[in-house]
Amino acid sequence: MQCGHYFLLLFVGSLVSVSIACSTEHANQTTFDVRDYGAVSGGRIDDSEAFLKAWNAACTSETENPTLIVPRKRFLLNPIVFSGPCRAENINFLIFGRLLAPDSPGAWKELDPSQWLAFNGVSGLNIAGPGRINGRGKAWWDQSCRDHPRLVGCSTLAPTAVKLVSCKNSSISEIHFLNSSQTHVLIRDSDGINIENVLIEAPERSPNTDGIHISASHNVVITNAIIGTGDDCVSIGDHTSNIVISYVKCGPGHGISIGSLGRSGNFVQVENIHVSKVYLQGTTNGARIKTWQVGRGYVRQVTFEHIFFGSVKNPIIIDQNYCNKSGACKEMETGVHITDVSFNQLYGTSSSRVAMNLNCSRSVACTSIYLKSIYIRSALAGQNVTSNCTNAHGVASGVIQPDPCLQI
């Protein structure tokens, strides 16, 4: 063999050895600190590229339980999508620091304005704290079309802080969500999601800042949460089933809401919803189901129990005649059938005169509504509370105040 060929083989062999060594090291790596992938922290320079590199490394790792680590620093992130599936059965996203959204809507130019941090198609995802996710939404609120309809260039859509889309067997825990531009956490097209020990905060007048919204998802558990926002603490959308909500403190906000459903006349399928051990303070609504007149389908097997109201405007409310017109809605022959709904052991005070309002459709009446052990009094001294029922059929048992008005 000639000398030149010999050294060429040695050189190529060394490159192969280095490549194999690097690949093996990457495959065996278990923790992925975003700083090792170029994140500079400080909260002034966009670190989204470094986060995406760290995610891709963790997601393609062959080790069990790879863990992306966000250290105790401030990190500015432009909109980003963390995509799956990942190689490992489980993957951790541990946040010890603070994630900051851009403080200007201009950062979303030519990008999807509906999301900030999205996780798409990931199974076994564990997002855990004790870090903070700050949506810095004030600039979006100030140009909201809902609150500023005459503002030229107002926004009808704003970013959701965290989206889980098409995720399975995943969880969010010990995270402090703050001031999202719109919804704080969105669960969509997902199955087997647990959310626990979270704190979600936004000003009472911040528009459309739902705490947690669930849509087209199944087997979702929300427990041990403190939520105070400018919209629903928890809202449940269409094609959703097997939802458990418990040990939640809600307020300010619009309460715990199923709906609105059937807005475009679509066929609604919502069932097996269980809400218990919830404390609502100063909210506009308490336990609510809201469906559009033009909707079809059903809401069934719903339980609200062991709930306390503290000066809530509409403690118990079903509105089956919702429309987008001012004044009374016109009677229609369509409607979402609401049936097998239980209100059990609900107590507290109402800030309005009507503490229980069951406004059901004449065409598709509410059926199998069960009231048991309800005691709601006025939050105002010397004032009584009443109930109002329209086309609501069911049974009442135990002590009920205000007096029940169900039809048999």
mmCIF file of C-alpha atoms in Angstrom, residues 40 59 67 115 147 149 160 171 262 281 299 368 373:
data_model
loop_
_atom_site.group_PDB
_atom_site.id
_atom_site.type_symbol
_atom_site.label_atom_id
_atom_site.label_comp_id
_atom_site.label_asym_id
_atom_site.label_seq_id
_atom_site.Cartn_x
_atom_site.Cartn_y
_atom_site.Cartn_z
ATOM 1 C CA VAL A 40 -28.102 33.467 26.477
ATOM 2 C CA CYS A 59 -36.828 14.473 21.410
ATOM 3 C CA THR A 67 -35.158 16.055 30.147
ATOM 4 C CA GLN A 115 -50.194 30.601 19.606
ATOM 5 C CA ASP A 147 -62.829 46.002 24.023
ATOM 6 C CA PRO A 149 -64.184 47.863 18.359
ATOM 7 C CA THR A 160 -52.574 31.289 23.493
ATOM 8 C CA SER A 171 -49.094 16.529 32.172
ATOM 9 C CA GLY A 262 -72.851 24.633 18.569
ATOM 10 C CA GLN A 281 -65.296 33.992 44.455
ATOM 11 C CA VAL A 299 -74.557 17.581 26.441
ATOM 12 C CA SER A 368 -83.330 14.882 33.579
ATOM 13 C CA SER A 373 -79.210 20.006 48.650
#
